[in-house]
PDB file of C-alpha atoms in Angstrom:
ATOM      1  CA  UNK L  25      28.602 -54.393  -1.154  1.00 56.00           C
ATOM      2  CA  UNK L  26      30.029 -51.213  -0.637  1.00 75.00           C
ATOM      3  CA  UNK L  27      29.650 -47.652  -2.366  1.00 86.00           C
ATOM      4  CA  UNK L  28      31.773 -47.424  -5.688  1.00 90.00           C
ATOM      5  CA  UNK L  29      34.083 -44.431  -4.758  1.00 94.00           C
ATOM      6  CA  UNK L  30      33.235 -41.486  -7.480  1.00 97.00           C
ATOM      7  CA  UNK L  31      35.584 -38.359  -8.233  1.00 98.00           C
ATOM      8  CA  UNK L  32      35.331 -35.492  -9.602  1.00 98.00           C
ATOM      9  CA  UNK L  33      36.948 -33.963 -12.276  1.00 98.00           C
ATOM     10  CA  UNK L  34      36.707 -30.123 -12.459  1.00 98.00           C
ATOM     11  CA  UNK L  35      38.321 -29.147 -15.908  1.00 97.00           C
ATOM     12  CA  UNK L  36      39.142 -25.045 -15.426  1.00 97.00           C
ATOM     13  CA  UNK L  37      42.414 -24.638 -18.020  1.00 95.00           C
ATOM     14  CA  UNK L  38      41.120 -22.879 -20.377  1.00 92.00           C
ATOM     15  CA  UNK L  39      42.297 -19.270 -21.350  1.00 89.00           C
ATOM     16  CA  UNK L  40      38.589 -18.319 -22.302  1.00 86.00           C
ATOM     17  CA  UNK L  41      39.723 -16.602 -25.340  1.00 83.00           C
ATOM     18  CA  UNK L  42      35.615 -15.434 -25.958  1.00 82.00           C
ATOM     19  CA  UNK L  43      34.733 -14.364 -22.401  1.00 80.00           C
ATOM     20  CA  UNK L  44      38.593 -12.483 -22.445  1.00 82.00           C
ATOM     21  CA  UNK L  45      40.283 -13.816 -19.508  1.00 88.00           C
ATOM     22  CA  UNK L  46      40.139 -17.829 -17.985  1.00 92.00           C
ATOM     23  CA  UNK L  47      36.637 -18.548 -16.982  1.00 93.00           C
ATOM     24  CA  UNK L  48      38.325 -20.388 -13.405  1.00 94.00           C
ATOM     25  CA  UNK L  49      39.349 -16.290 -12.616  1.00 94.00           C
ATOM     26  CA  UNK L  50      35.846 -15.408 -13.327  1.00 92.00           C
ATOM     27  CA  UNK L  51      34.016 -13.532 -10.011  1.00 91.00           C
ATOM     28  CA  UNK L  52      30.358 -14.961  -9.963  1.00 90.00           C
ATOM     29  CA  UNK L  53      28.128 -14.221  -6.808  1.00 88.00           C
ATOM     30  CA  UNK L  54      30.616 -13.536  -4.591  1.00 92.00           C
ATOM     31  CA  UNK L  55      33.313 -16.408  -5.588  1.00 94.00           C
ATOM     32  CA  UNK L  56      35.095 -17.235  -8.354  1.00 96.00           C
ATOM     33  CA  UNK L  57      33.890 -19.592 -10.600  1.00 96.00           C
ATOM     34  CA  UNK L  58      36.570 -22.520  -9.925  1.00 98.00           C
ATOM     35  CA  UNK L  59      35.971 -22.410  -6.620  1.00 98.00           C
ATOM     36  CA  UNK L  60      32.020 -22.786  -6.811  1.00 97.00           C
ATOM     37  CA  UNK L  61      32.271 -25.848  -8.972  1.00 98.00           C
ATOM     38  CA  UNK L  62      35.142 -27.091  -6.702  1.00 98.00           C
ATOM     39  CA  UNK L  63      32.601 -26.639  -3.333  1.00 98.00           C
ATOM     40  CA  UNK L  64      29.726 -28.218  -5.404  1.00 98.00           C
ATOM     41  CA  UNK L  65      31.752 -31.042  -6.240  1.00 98.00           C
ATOM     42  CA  UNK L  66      33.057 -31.812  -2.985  1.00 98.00           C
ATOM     43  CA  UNK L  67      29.494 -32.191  -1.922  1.00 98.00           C
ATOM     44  CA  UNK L  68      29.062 -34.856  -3.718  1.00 98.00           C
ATOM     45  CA  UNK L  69      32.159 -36.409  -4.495  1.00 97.00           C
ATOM     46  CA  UNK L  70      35.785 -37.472  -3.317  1.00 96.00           C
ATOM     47  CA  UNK L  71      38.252 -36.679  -4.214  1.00 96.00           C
ATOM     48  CA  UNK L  72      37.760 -33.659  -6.117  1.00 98.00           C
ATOM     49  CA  UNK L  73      40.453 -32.882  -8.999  1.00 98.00           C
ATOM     50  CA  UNK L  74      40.386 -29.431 -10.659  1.00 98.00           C
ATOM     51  CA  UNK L  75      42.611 -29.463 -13.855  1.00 98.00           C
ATOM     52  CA  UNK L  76      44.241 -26.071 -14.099  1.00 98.00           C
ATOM     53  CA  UNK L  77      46.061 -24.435 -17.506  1.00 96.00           C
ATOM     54  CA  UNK L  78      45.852 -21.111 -18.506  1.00 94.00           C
ATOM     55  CA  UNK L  79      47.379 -18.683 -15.382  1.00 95.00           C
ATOM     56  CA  UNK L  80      47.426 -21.486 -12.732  1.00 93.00           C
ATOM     57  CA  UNK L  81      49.417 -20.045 -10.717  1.00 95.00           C
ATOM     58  CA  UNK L  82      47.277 -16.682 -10.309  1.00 95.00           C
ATOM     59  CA  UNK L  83      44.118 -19.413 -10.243  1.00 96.00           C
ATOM     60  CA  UNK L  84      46.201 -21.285  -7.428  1.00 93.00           C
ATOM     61  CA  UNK L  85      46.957 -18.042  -5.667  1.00 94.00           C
ATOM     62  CA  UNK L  86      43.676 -16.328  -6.024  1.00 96.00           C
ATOM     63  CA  UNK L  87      41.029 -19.437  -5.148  1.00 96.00           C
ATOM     64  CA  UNK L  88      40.556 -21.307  -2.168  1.00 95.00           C
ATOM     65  CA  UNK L  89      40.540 -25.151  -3.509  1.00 96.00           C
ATOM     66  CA  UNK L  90      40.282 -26.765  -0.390  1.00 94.00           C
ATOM     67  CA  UNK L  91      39.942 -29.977  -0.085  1.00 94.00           C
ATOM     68  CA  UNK L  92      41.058 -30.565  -3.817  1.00 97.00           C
ATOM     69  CA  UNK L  93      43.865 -32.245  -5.584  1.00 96.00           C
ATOM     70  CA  UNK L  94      44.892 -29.699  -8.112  1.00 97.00           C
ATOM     71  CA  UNK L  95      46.776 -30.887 -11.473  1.00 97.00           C
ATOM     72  CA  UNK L  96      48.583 -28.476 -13.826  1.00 96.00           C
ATOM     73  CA  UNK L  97      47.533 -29.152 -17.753  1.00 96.00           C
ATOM     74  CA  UNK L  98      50.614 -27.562 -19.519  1.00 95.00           C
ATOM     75  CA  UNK L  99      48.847 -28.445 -22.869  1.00 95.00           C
ATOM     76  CA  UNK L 100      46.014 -26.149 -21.925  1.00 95.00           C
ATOM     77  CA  UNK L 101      45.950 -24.346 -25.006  1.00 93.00           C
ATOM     78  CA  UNK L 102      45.228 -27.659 -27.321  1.00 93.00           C
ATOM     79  CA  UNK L 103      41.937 -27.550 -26.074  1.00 91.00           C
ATOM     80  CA  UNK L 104      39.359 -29.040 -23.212  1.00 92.00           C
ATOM     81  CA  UNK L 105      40.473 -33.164 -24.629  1.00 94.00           C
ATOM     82  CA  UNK L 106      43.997 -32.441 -22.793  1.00 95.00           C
ATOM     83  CA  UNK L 107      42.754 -31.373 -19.597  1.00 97.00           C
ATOM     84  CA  UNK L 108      40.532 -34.075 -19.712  1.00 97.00           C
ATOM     85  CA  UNK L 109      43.216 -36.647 -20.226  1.00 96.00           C
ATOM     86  CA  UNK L 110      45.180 -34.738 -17.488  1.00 97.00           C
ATOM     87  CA  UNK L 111      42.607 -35.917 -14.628  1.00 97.00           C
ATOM     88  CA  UNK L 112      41.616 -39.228 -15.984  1.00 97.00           C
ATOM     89  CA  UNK L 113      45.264 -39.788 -15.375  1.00 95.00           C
ATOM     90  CA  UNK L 114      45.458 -37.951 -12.438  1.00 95.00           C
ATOM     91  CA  UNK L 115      42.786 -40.437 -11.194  1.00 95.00           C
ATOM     92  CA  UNK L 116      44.369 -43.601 -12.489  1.00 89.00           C
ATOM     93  CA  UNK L 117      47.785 -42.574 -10.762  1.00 83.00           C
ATOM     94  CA  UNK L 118      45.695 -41.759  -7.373  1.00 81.00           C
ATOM     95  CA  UNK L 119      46.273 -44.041  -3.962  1.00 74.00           C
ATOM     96  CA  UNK L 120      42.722 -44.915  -3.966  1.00 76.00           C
ATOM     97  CA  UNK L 121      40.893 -46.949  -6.188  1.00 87.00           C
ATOM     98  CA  UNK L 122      38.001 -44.439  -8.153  1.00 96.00           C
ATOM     99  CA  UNK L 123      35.360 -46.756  -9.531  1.00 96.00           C
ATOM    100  CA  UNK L 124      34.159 -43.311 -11.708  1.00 98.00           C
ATOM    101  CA  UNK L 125      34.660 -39.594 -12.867  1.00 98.00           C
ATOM    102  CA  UNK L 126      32.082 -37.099 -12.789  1.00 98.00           C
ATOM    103  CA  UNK L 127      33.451 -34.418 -15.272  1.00 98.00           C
ATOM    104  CA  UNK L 128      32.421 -31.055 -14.290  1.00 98.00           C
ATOM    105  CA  UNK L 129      32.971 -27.754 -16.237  1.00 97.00           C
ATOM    106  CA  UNK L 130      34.179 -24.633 -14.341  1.00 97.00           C
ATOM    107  CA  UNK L 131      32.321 -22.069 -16.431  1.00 94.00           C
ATOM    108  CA  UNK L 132      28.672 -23.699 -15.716  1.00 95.00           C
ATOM    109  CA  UNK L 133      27.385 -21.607 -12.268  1.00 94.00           C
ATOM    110  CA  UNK L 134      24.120 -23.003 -12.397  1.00 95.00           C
ATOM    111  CA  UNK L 135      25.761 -26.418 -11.690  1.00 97.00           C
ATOM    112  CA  UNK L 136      23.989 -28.110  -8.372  1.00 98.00           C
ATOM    113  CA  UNK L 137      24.433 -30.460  -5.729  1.00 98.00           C
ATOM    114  CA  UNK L 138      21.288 -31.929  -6.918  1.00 98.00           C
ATOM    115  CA  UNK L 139      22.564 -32.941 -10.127  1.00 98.00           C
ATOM    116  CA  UNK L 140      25.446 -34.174  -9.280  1.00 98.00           C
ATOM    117  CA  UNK L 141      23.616 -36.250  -6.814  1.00 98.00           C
ATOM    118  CA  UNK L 142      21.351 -37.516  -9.444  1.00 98.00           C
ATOM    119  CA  UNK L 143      24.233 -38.311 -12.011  1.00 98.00           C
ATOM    120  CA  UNK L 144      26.419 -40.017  -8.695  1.00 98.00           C
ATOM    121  CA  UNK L 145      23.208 -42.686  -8.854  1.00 97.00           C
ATOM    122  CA  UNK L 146      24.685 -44.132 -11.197  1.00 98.00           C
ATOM    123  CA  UNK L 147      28.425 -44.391 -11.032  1.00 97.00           C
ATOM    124  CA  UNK L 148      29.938 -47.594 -11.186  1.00 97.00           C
ATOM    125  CA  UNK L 149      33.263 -48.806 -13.018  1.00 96.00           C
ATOM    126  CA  UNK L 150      31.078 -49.445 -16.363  1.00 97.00           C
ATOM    127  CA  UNK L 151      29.420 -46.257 -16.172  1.00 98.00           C
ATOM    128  CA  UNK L 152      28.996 -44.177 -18.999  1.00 98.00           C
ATOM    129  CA  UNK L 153      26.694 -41.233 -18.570  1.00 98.00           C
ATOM    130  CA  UNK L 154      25.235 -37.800 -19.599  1.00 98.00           C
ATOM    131  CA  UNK L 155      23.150 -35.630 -17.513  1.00 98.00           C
ATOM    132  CA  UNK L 156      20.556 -34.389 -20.059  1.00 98.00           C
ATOM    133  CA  UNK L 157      18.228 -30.950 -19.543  1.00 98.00           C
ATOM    134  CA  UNK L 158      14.894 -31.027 -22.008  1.00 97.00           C
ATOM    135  CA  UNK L 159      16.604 -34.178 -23.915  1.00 96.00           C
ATOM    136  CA  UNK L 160      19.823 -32.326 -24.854  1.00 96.00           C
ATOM    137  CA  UNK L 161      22.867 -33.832 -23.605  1.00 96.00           C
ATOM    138  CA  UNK L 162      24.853 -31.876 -21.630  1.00 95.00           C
ATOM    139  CA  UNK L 163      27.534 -31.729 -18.398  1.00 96.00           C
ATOM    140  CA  UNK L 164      28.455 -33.530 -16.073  1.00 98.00           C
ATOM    141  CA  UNK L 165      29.383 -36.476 -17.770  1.00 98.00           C
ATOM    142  CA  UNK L 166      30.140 -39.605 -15.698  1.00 98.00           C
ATOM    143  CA  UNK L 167      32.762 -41.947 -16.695  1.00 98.00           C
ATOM    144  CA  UNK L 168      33.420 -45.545 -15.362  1.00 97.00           C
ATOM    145  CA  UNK L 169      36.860 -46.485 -14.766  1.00 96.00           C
ATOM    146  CA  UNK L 170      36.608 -49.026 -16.876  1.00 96.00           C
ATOM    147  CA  UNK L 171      36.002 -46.562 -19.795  1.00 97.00           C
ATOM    148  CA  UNK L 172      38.853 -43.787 -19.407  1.00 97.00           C
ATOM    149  CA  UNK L 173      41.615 -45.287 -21.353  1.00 96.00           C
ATOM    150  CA  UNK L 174      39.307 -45.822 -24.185  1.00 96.00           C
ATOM    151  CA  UNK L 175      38.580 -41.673 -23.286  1.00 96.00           C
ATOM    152  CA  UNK L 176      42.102 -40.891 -23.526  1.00 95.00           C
ATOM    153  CA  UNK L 177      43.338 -42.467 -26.152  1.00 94.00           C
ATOM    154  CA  UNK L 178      40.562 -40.827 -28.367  1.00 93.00           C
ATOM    155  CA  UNK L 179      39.549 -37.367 -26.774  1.00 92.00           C
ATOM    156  CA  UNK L 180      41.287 -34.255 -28.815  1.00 87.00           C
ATOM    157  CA  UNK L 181      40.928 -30.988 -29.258  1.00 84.00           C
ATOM    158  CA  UNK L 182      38.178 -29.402 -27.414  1.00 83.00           C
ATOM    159  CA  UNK L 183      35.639 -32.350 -28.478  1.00 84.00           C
ATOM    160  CA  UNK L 184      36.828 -33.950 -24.810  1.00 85.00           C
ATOM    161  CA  UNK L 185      34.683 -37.557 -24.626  1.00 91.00           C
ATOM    162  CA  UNK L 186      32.550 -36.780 -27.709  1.00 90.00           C
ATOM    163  CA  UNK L 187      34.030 -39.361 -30.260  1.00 92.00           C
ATOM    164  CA  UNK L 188      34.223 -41.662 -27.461  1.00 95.00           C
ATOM    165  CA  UNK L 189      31.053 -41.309 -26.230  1.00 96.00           C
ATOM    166  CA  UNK L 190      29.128 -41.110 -29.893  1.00 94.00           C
ATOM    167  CA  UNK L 191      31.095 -44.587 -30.613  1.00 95.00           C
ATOM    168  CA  UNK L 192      29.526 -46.513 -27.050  1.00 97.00           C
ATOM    169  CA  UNK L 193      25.999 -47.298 -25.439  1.00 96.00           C
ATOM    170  CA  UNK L 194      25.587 -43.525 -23.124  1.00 98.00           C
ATOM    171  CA  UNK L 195      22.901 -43.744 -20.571  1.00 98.00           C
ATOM    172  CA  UNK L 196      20.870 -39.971 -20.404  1.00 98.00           C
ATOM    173  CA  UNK L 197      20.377 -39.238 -16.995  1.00 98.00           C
ATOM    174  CA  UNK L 198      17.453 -36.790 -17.082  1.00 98.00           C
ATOM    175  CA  UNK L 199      18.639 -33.559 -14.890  1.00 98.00           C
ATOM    176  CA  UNK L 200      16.232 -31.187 -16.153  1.00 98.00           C
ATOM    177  CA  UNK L 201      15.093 -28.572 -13.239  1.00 97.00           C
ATOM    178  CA  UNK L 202      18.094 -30.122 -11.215  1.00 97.00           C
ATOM    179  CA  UNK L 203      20.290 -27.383 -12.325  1.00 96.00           C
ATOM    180  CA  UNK L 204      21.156 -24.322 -15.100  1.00 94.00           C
ATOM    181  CA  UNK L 205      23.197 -26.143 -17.765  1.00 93.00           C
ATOM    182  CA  UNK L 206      24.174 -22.703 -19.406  1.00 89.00           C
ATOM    183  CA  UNK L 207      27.669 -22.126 -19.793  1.00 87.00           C
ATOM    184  CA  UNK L 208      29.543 -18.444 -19.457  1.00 79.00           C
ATOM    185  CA  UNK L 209      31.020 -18.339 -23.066  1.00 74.00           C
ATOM    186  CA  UNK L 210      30.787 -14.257 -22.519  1.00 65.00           C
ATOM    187  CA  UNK L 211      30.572 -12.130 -19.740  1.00 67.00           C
ATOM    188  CA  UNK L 212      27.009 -11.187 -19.191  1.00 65.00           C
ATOM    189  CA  UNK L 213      25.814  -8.121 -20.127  1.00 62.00           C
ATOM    190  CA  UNK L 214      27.175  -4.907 -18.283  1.00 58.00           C
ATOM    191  CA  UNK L 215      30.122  -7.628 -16.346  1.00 57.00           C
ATOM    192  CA  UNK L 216      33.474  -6.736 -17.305  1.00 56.00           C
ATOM    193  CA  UNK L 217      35.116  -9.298 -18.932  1.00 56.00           C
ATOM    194  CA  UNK L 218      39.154  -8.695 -17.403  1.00 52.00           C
ATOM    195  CA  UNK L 219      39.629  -8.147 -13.619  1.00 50.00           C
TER     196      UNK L 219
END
């Protein structure tokens, strides 16, 4: 039996209205923020999708997304559910079968190899999974195939899989030391928050 073939979906569209400029611009020990959780998920996973929105273009221009497919989300603005949508159907329109989705978030640095690893354990098409850190549920979130049009038919606003996900059976894939689950919701103290 072979290997069920996991993606990854890097959502990086929003505008980042609280940190004051799109998180996927964001400089962050020596890269840019999009382009860290782009490398960390091609470690693990392939392909790698990375949803853009808010100033693609300058995103598209300014970051090195090798070896990722990258998908425009012109309904950036409604929130983190339409970006979602964007590379769930991204994958189902892809010339490979993907068995499952890990869902990433651009804005979480301390994101590792490790726990993506850990969460890729489990990926099949019936997969439905959180990483956890201490027993809170958190990113990335893996998503069986056979699950995403139940995702996109119910994700909105910036909820993304929530309702889905509170309404199913969610395996809790325990993560904790594997990586920082903070997100950047404002620029660290003394880091200006505009380029």
């Amino acid at each position: 039996m072979s290997s069920p073939i996991l993606a990854a979906v890097v959502l990086a569209a929003g505008g980042g209205r609280r940190y004051g400029m799109p998180k996927a611009l964001v400089e962050y020990g020596g890269s840019l923020l999009v382009e860290r959780a782009v490398a960390t998920a091609r470690e693990v996973c392939d392909p790698v999708l990375v949803v853009l929105g808010a100033q693609a273009v300058d995103v598209w221009r300014a970051a090195d997304l090798s070896g990722a497919t990258v998908l425009a989300n012109e309904d950036w603005e409604t929130g983190m559910a339409s970006s979602l949508r964007t590379g769930l159907d991204g994958l189902r329109g892809y010339p490979a079968r993907v068995d499952a989705a890990l869902v990433t978030l651009v804005d979480m640095p301390g994101m590792t190899v490790d726990a993506l690893r850990r969460m890729a354990e489990h990926a099949s098409p019936d997969a439905l999974a959180v990483a956890t850190y201490d027993g809170v549920r958190g990113h990335p979130v893996l998503l069986g195939r056979e699950h995403w049009a139940g995702v996109i038919e119910t994700a909105t606003g910036d909820e993304g899989a929530r309702r889905y996900l509170a309404a199913h059976d969610v395996s809790e894939v325990d993560c904790t030391g594997l990586a920082d689950p903070a997100d950047l919701d404002v620029p660290p103290p003394g880091v200006p928050s505009a380029p």
